[in-house]
Coordinates of C-alpha atoms in Angstrom, one line a residue:
M1 CA -37.4 -55.4 -9.9
L2 CA -40.3 -56.6 -12.0
G3 CA -40.4 -55.0 -15.4
A4 CA -44.1 -54.3 -15.4
C5 CA -44.5 -53.2 -11.8
G6 CA -46.3 -50.0 -12.9
E7 CA -49.2 -52.0 -14.4
V8 CA -49.6 -54.5 -11.5
G9 CA -52.9 -54.9 -9.7
K10 CA -55.3 -52.9 -11.8
S11 CA -58.1 -55.2 -10.8
A12 CA -57.4 -54.9 -7.1
V13 CA -59.9 -53.3 -4.8
V14 CA -59.7 -49.5 -5.1
V15 CA -61.1 -47.3 -2.4
E16 CA -62.9 -44.5 -4.2
S17 CA -62.9 -41.0 -2.8
S18 CA -65.7 -38.5 -3.3
N19 CA -63.3 -35.7 -2.2
T20 CA -61.6 -34.1 -5.1
D21 CA -58.8 -32.8 -2.8
K22 CA -56.0 -35.1 -2.1
Q23 CA -55.1 -35.9 1.4
T24 CA -51.4 -35.7 2.2
V25 CA -50.3 -38.7 4.3
A26 CA -47.0 -40.3 5.3
L27 CA -46.6 -44.1 5.5
M28 CA -43.7 -46.0 6.9
V29 CA -43.5 -49.5 5.4
W30 CA -41.2 -52.3 6.6
G31 CA -40.1 -55.1 4.4
T32 CA -37.3 -57.5 4.0
Q33 CA -34.1 -56.3 2.3
A34 CA -34.9 -58.6 -0.6
E35 CA -38.3 -56.9 -1.0
L36 CA -36.9 -53.4 -0.7
G37 CA -33.8 -53.7 -2.9
E38 CA -30.5 -52.1 -2.3
N39 CA -31.7 -48.5 -2.6
N40 CA -35.4 -48.9 -1.9
D41 CA -35.8 -49.5 -5.7
G42 CA -37.1 -53.1 -5.4
W43 CA -40.3 -55.0 -5.5
L44 CA -42.1 -53.6 -2.4
P45 CA -41.5 -49.9 -3.2
A46 CA -42.8 -50.5 -6.7
M47 CA -46.0 -52.1 -5.3
C48 CA -46.5 -49.1 -3.0
E49 CA -46.0 -46.7 -5.9
N50 CA -48.6 -48.5 -7.9
F51 CA -50.9 -48.4 -4.9
E52 CA -50.7 -44.6 -4.8
K53 CA -51.6 -44.5 -8.5
L54 CA -54.7 -46.5 -7.8
H55 CA -55.7 -44.6 -4.7
T56 CA -55.8 -41.0 -6.0
Q57 CA -57.4 -39.6 -2.8
W58 CA -54.0 -39.7 -1.1
E59 CA -50.7 -38.1 -1.9
I60 CA -48.3 -40.3 0.0
T61 CA -44.8 -39.7 1.4
W62 CA -43.2 -43.1 1.6
I63 CA -40.7 -44.1 4.2
F64 CA -39.2 -47.6 3.8
D65 CA -37.0 -49.6 6.1
A66 CA -35.7 -53.1 6.2
C67 CA -36.8 -55.6 8.9
E68 CA -36.4 -59.3 8.5
E69 CA -39.3 -61.6 9.4
D70 CA -37.7 -63.0 12.6
D71 CA -37.0 -59.5 13.9
I72 CA -40.5 -58.0 13.6
V73 CA -41.5 -58.5 17.3
S74 CA -38.3 -57.3 18.9
R75 CA -38.1 -54.3 16.5
I76 CA -41.6 -53.0 16.7
S77 CA -41.9 -53.7 20.4
A78 CA -38.9 -51.5 21.1
D79 CA -40.9 -48.4 20.1
P80 CA -44.3 -49.1 18.7
V81 CA -45.1 -45.4 18.1
A82 CA -42.1 -44.8 15.9
A83 CA -42.4 -48.2 14.1
A84 CA -43.8 -48.9 10.7
D85 CA -47.5 -48.1 9.8
V86 CA -47.6 -51.3 7.7
Y87 CA -45.5 -54.4 8.1
S88 CA -45.7 -58.1 7.6
F89 CA -45.7 -60.8 10.3
T90 CA -46.4 -64.5 10.8
N91 CA -49.4 -65.7 12.8
N92 CA -47.1 -67.3 15.5
Q93 CA -46.0 -63.7 16.3
L94 CA -49.5 -62.5 16.8
D95 CA -49.7 -63.1 20.5
A96 CA -46.5 -61.2 21.2
L97 CA -47.7 -58.3 19.0
L98 CA -51.0 -58.1 20.8
N99 CA -49.3 -58.2 24.2
D100 CA -47.1 -55.3 23.2
E101 CA -50.0 -53.4 21.6
C102 CA -48.2 -53.3 18.3
I103 CA -51.0 -54.6 16.0
A104 CA -54.4 -53.1 15.2
P105 CA -57.7 -54.9 14.6
L106 CA -58.9 -54.3 11.1
S107 CA -62.2 -52.6 10.2
E108 CA -65.4 -54.5 9.8
T109 CA -65.3 -54.0 6.1
A110 CA -61.7 -55.2 5.8
S111 CA -62.4 -58.2 8.1
K112 CA -65.3 -59.3 5.9
Q113 CA -63.2 -59.1 2.8
I114 CA -60.5 -61.3 4.5
L115 CA -63.0 -63.8 5.6
D116 CA -64.4 -64.0 2.0
D117 CA -61.0 -64.2 0.3
N118 CA -59.6 -67.0 2.5
T119 CA -60.4 -70.4 3.9
K120 CA -61.6 -70.5 7.4
K121 CA -58.4 -72.1 8.6
I122 CA -56.3 -69.3 7.1
A123 CA -58.6 -66.5 8.4
D124 CA -58.7 -68.1 11.9
S125 CA -54.9 -67.9 12.1
V126 CA -55.0 -64.1 12.2
T127 CA -58.2 -63.8 14.3
V128 CA -58.4 -63.4 18.1
A129 CA -61.6 -63.1 20.0
G130 CA -63.5 -62.3 16.9
K131 CA -61.2 -59.6 15.6
V132 CA -59.1 -59.9 12.5
Y133 CA -55.5 -58.6 12.8
G134 CA -53.9 -59.3 9.5
V135 CA -54.4 -59.8 5.8
P136 CA -53.0 -63.2 4.8
F137 CA -50.9 -63.5 1.7
S138 CA -48.9 -66.7 1.9
G139 CA -48.1 -69.6 4.1
K140 CA -45.2 -71.8 5.1
T141 CA -45.1 -75.5 5.9
W142 CA -43.3 -78.6 4.7
F143 CA -44.4 -81.5 2.5
M144 CA -42.9 -84.2 0.3
Y145 CA -41.0 -84.1 -3.0
Y146 CA -40.5 -87.4 -4.7
D147 CA -39.2 -89.2 -7.8
T148 CA -42.1 -90.5 -9.8
T149 CA -39.9 -93.2 -11.4
V150 CA -39.5 -94.8 -8.0
F151 CA -42.8 -94.1 -6.1
S152 CA -46.3 -94.2 -7.5
E153 CA -49.2 -92.0 -6.4
S154 CA -50.5 -94.9 -4.2
D155 CA -47.0 -95.6 -2.7
V156 CA -46.7 -92.1 -1.4
K157 CA -49.8 -92.2 0.7
N158 CA -48.0 -94.1 3.4
L159 CA -44.4 -93.8 4.6
D160 CA -44.1 -97.4 5.6
L161 CA -45.1 -98.5 2.1
M162 CA -42.6 -96.2 0.6
L163 CA -39.8 -97.6 2.7
E164 CA -40.5 -101.0 1.2
K165 CA -39.8 -99.7 -2.3
G166 CA -37.1 -97.1 -1.9
R167 CA -35.1 -94.8 0.4
V168 CA -36.6 -91.7 2.0
S169 CA -34.8 -88.8 3.7
F170 CA -36.5 -87.0 6.6
P171 CA -35.1 -84.3 8.9
L172 CA -36.0 -86.1 12.1
T173 CA -33.7 -84.1 14.4
A174 CA -35.2 -80.8 13.1
E175 CA -37.7 -79.6 15.7
W176 CA -40.1 -78.1 13.2
Y177 CA -40.5 -81.6 11.5
F178 CA -40.2 -84.0 14.4
G179 CA -43.5 -83.2 16.2
A180 CA -45.6 -84.1 13.2
F181 CA -45.4 -87.8 14.1
Y182 CA -46.8 -87.0 17.6
L183 CA -49.5 -84.6 16.4
A184 CA -50.5 -87.4 14.0
N185 CA -51.4 -89.6 16.9
G186 CA -53.5 -87.1 18.9
C187 CA -50.8 -85.2 20.8
S188 CA -51.5 -81.5 20.8
V189 CA -50.3 -78.0 21.7
L190 CA -53.1 -76.0 23.2
G191 CA -53.7 -72.3 24.1
N192 CA -51.4 -69.3 24.1
S193 CA -49.6 -67.2 26.7
T194 CA -52.9 -65.4 27.6
D195 CA -54.7 -68.6 28.2
D196 CA -54.4 -70.2 31.7
S197 CA -55.3 -73.6 30.2
I198 CA -52.2 -73.9 27.9
S199 CA -50.7 -77.3 27.9
F200 CA -48.7 -79.7 25.8
D201 CA -50.6 -83.0 25.6
F202 CA -47.9 -85.6 25.1
S203 CA -49.4 -88.0 27.5
A204 CA -48.2 -91.6 27.3
D205 CA -51.4 -93.0 25.9
K206 CA -50.9 -90.8 22.8
A207 CA -47.1 -90.3 22.7
L208 CA -45.7 -93.7 23.7
P209 CA -46.8 -95.5 20.6
V210 CA -45.1 -92.8 18.5
T211 CA -41.9 -93.0 20.5
E212 CA -41.8 -96.7 20.0
Y213 CA -42.6 -96.3 16.3
L214 CA -39.7 -93.8 15.8
A215 CA -37.2 -95.9 17.8
T216 CA -37.9 -98.7 15.3
L217 CA -38.1 -96.4 12.2
V218 CA -34.6 -95.0 12.7
K219 CA -33.2 -98.5 12.4
N220 CA -34.7 -99.0 8.9
P221 CA -31.8 -98.7 6.4
N222 CA -34.2 -97.1 3.9
F223 CA -35.0 -94.3 6.3
V224 CA -32.2 -91.7 6.0
I225 CA -31.8 -88.9 8.5
D226 CA -31.7 -85.5 6.7
A227 CA -29.2 -83.5 8.9
D228 CA -28.7 -79.9 8.0
G229 CA -30.0 -80.2 4.5
T230 CA -28.2 -83.3 3.5
G231 CA -31.4 -84.7 2.1
L232 CA -31.1 -82.6 -1.0
Q233 CA -27.6 -83.8 -1.7
C234 CA -28.8 -87.4 -1.1
L235 CA -31.5 -86.8 -3.7
S236 CA -29.0 -85.4 -6.1
D237 CA -26.7 -88.4 -5.6
G238 CA -29.5 -90.8 -6.1
V239 CA -29.2 -92.1 -2.5
V240 CA -32.8 -91.3 -1.7
S241 CA -35.9 -90.8 -3.9
A242 CA -38.0 -88.6 -1.6
I243 CA -37.3 -85.7 0.7
F244 CA -39.3 -83.5 3.0
T245 CA -39.0 -79.7 2.7
G246 CA -40.9 -76.7 1.4
T247 CA -41.5 -74.4 -1.6
W248 CA -38.1 -72.8 -0.9
E249 CA -36.3 -75.8 -2.4
K250 CA -38.5 -76.3 -5.5
E251 CA -36.0 -75.1 -8.0
V252 CA -33.3 -77.3 -6.6
V253 CA -35.6 -80.3 -6.7
Q254 CA -36.6 -79.5 -10.3
Q255 CA -33.0 -79.3 -11.4
T256 CA -32.2 -82.5 -9.6
L257 CA -35.0 -84.7 -10.8
G258 CA -36.0 -83.0 -14.1
E259 CA -39.3 -84.2 -15.5
T260 CA -39.7 -86.9 -12.9
W261 CA -40.2 -84.6 -9.9
T262 CA -43.5 -83.9 -8.2
A263 CA -44.8 -83.0 -4.7
T264 CA -47.6 -84.0 -2.4
I265 CA -48.8 -83.7 1.2
P266 CA -46.9 -85.7 3.8
P267 CA -47.9 -89.4 4.0
T268 CA -49.6 -91.3 6.7
V269 CA -47.6 -93.5 9.1
T270 CA -48.8 -96.8 10.5
I271 CA -48.8 -96.7 14.3
V272 CA -50.1 -99.7 16.1
G273 CA -51.8 -100.9 13.0
E274 CA -53.6 -97.7 12.2
E275 CA -52.7 -95.2 9.5
K276 CA -52.2 -91.7 11.0
Q277 CA -51.7 -88.6 8.9
L278 CA -48.4 -86.7 9.6
A279 CA -49.4 -83.2 10.8
P280 CA -46.7 -80.6 10.2
F281 CA -46.8 -77.1 11.7
G282 CA -47.9 -74.4 9.4
V283 CA -47.5 -70.6 9.6
V284 CA -49.4 -67.9 7.8
N285 CA -47.8 -64.7 6.5
A286 CA -50.0 -61.6 6.7
V287 CA -49.8 -57.8 6.5
A288 CA -50.6 -55.8 9.6
V289 CA -51.4 -52.2 10.6
N290 CA -49.7 -50.5 13.5
P291 CA -52.4 -49.2 16.0
H292 CA -50.3 -46.1 16.5
T293 CA -50.5 -45.0 12.9
K294 CA -51.7 -41.5 12.2
N295 CA -53.2 -42.6 8.9
F296 CA -55.2 -45.7 9.6
D297 CA -57.5 -45.6 6.6
A298 CA -54.5 -45.4 4.1
A299 CA -52.5 -47.9 6.1
E300 CA -55.4 -50.4 6.1
A301 CA -56.0 -49.9 2.4
L302 CA -52.3 -50.5 1.7
A303 CA -52.4 -53.7 3.8
L304 CA -55.4 -55.0 1.8
Y305 CA -53.6 -54.1 -1.4
L306 CA -50.3 -55.8 -0.6
A307 CA -52.1 -59.0 0.3
S308 CA -54.7 -58.9 -2.6
P309 CA -54.8 -61.8 -5.0
E310 CA -53.1 -59.7 -7.7
I311 CA -50.2 -58.9 -5.5
Q312 CA -50.1 -62.4 -4.1
M313 CA -49.4 -63.5 -7.7
E314 CA -46.7 -60.9 -8.0
R315 CA -45.1 -62.3 -4.8
Y316 CA -45.3 -65.8 -6.3
E317 CA -43.5 -64.6 -9.5
F318 CA -40.9 -62.5 -7.6
M319 CA -40.1 -64.7 -4.6
S320 CA -41.9 -68.1 -5.1
A321 CA -44.2 -67.3 -2.2
A322 CA -47.2 -69.6 -2.5
P323 CA -50.5 -67.7 -2.4
V324 CA -53.4 -68.5 -0.1
S325 CA -56.1 -66.6 -2.0
K326 CA -59.1 -68.8 -2.8
K327 CA -59.5 -67.1 -6.1
L328 CA -56.0 -67.9 -7.3
L329 CA -56.1 -71.5 -6.0
K330 CA -59.3 -72.1 -8.0
E331 CA -58.7 -70.1 -11.2
N332 CA -55.0 -69.4 -11.9
N333 CA -53.5 -72.0 -14.3
K334 CA -49.9 -71.2 -13.4
I335 CA -50.6 -71.9 -9.7
L336 CA -52.7 -75.0 -10.4
S337 CA -49.8 -76.5 -12.5
D338 CA -47.2 -75.9 -9.8
Y339 CA -46.9 -79.2 -7.8
S340 CA -45.0 -77.6 -4.9
C341 CA -47.5 -74.7 -4.5
I342 CA -50.5 -77.0 -4.6
A343 CA -48.7 -79.4 -2.1
M344 CA -48.1 -76.5 0.3
V345 CA -51.6 -75.3 0.1
E346 CA -53.2 -78.7 0.5
T347 CA -50.9 -79.5 3.4
M348 CA -51.8 -76.2 5.1
E349 CA -55.5 -76.8 4.6
F350 CA -55.9 -80.5 5.2
C351 CA -53.3 -81.8 7.5
S352 CA -51.2 -79.0 9.0
V353 CA -51.5 -77.7 12.6
T354 CA -51.4 -73.9 12.8
Q355 CA -48.3 -73.2 14.7
P356 CA -49.2 -71.7 18.0
D357 CA -48.1 -68.3 19.3
Y358 CA -44.4 -68.4 20.0
P359 CA -43.6 -67.4 23.6
H360 CA -44.4 -70.9 25.1
M361 CA -43.2 -72.6 21.9
E362 CA -39.7 -71.7 22.8
N363 CA -40.0 -74.3 25.6
Y364 CA -41.3 -76.8 23.1
W365 CA -38.4 -76.4 20.7
S366 CA -35.7 -77.0 23.2
A367 CA -37.4 -80.1 24.7
I368 CA -38.2 -81.6 21.3
S369 CA -34.7 -80.9 20.0
R370 CA -33.1 -83.0 22.8
F371 CA -35.7 -85.7 22.6
S372 CA -35.4 -86.1 18.8
R373 CA -31.7 -86.5 19.0
E374 CA -32.0 -89.2 21.7
I375 CA -34.3 -91.1 19.3
V376 CA -31.8 -90.9 16.5
D377 CA -28.7 -91.7 18.5
G378 CA -30.4 -94.7 20.1
T379 CA -30.5 -93.4 23.7
I380 CA -34.3 -94.0 23.7
T381 CA -35.1 -97.7 23.3
D382 CA -38.0 -100.0 23.7
K383 CA -36.9 -100.6 27.3
N384 CA -36.9 -96.9 28.4
A385 CA -39.5 -95.5 25.9
L386 CA -42.2 -95.2 28.5
E387 CA -40.1 -93.4 31.0
K388 CA -38.6 -91.0 28.5
T389 CA -42.0 -90.2 27.0
E390 CA -43.5 -89.5 30.4
N391 CA -40.5 -87.3 31.3
L392 CA -41.0 -85.3 28.0
H393 CA -44.7 -84.7 28.9
V394 CA -43.7 -83.4 32.4
E395 CA -40.9 -81.3 31.1
L396 CA -43.0 -79.6 28.5
N397 CA -45.7 -78.7 30.9
Q398 CA -43.4 -77.9 33.9
Q399 CA -41.8 -75.2 31.7
V400 CA -45.1 -73.7 31.0
V401 CA -45.9 -73.5 34.7
D402 CA -42.5 -71.9 35.4

């Protein structure tokens, strides 16, 4: 637990009350086990305690329970009425939460604050049909770490140029990474499960040049497949000088490369003579309010507080969660000097594709997993690339229809 938790967030927005009598409310809050601590004595309970000190109009009975990020949808959908008043989610879970009536639209005042505090791309990720459903506090995507003694700032702008100078590791068989090459060349994932027009556009005119590019790329001895995290070991052993991962590996990269480490957005790739920007998926983390809460005002105020710039900075200190607050990204020197944090934010803003709502994406992951392995093991060649690519497009969209 942070030593100064009781003093955190004094500049956060405080909802003033003209009523001198405290209102007694109960709030159930879900967080990860790491956030809650072993006996609810960790970071998140400390933040909630501080929230109550700042919001003197409420006397709050706190109820905490652990729920990991991947379990949010199944857990809250099982019994929305008995679920947490306030919880965190990722934007690719929003569609399912809406379908199960487990997430509340925020008030007009709160929505305006969210739009003011975040870039349009971040705010749009938690907005459906003009209504805002979450308070963003962090994001997750991947980018590139590299050794500055091997690659220059100009080298790292293009993957093909990098491969002329040194060895690069990339997790090509990892579904979350693989699609970035196709999205770079105009392929797309459209819609969500409530949209009849949903489709995966991997048509041959866009996808075939990428398939052919990748079939050649995997034969390059300087392009090393990162399988199950072997890229970090290769970096440590000096086998490669650049890897693709996220903020969660910053400390390991720092320890491995020392003063020669840095990070940047993913490079471009040269497809049929044109430079195309790799486009990774990105997800936004946000705090939500349960529509079944009996204390909406208090729950919404807590959600705003837990995602405020001040608490985003606390998250960064406690768990290396990169903030998305425009204020922090413009003014905080510690954030501005963190290469990995800036690389994540710039990737999210300038070249990532907001990861779509997840129900139909399950179909995408399975098809892409098989296809990527066929690229790597040589099953897909220049002779069958067209057929394989057309089959992928059909398979993706047939599963949507089914």
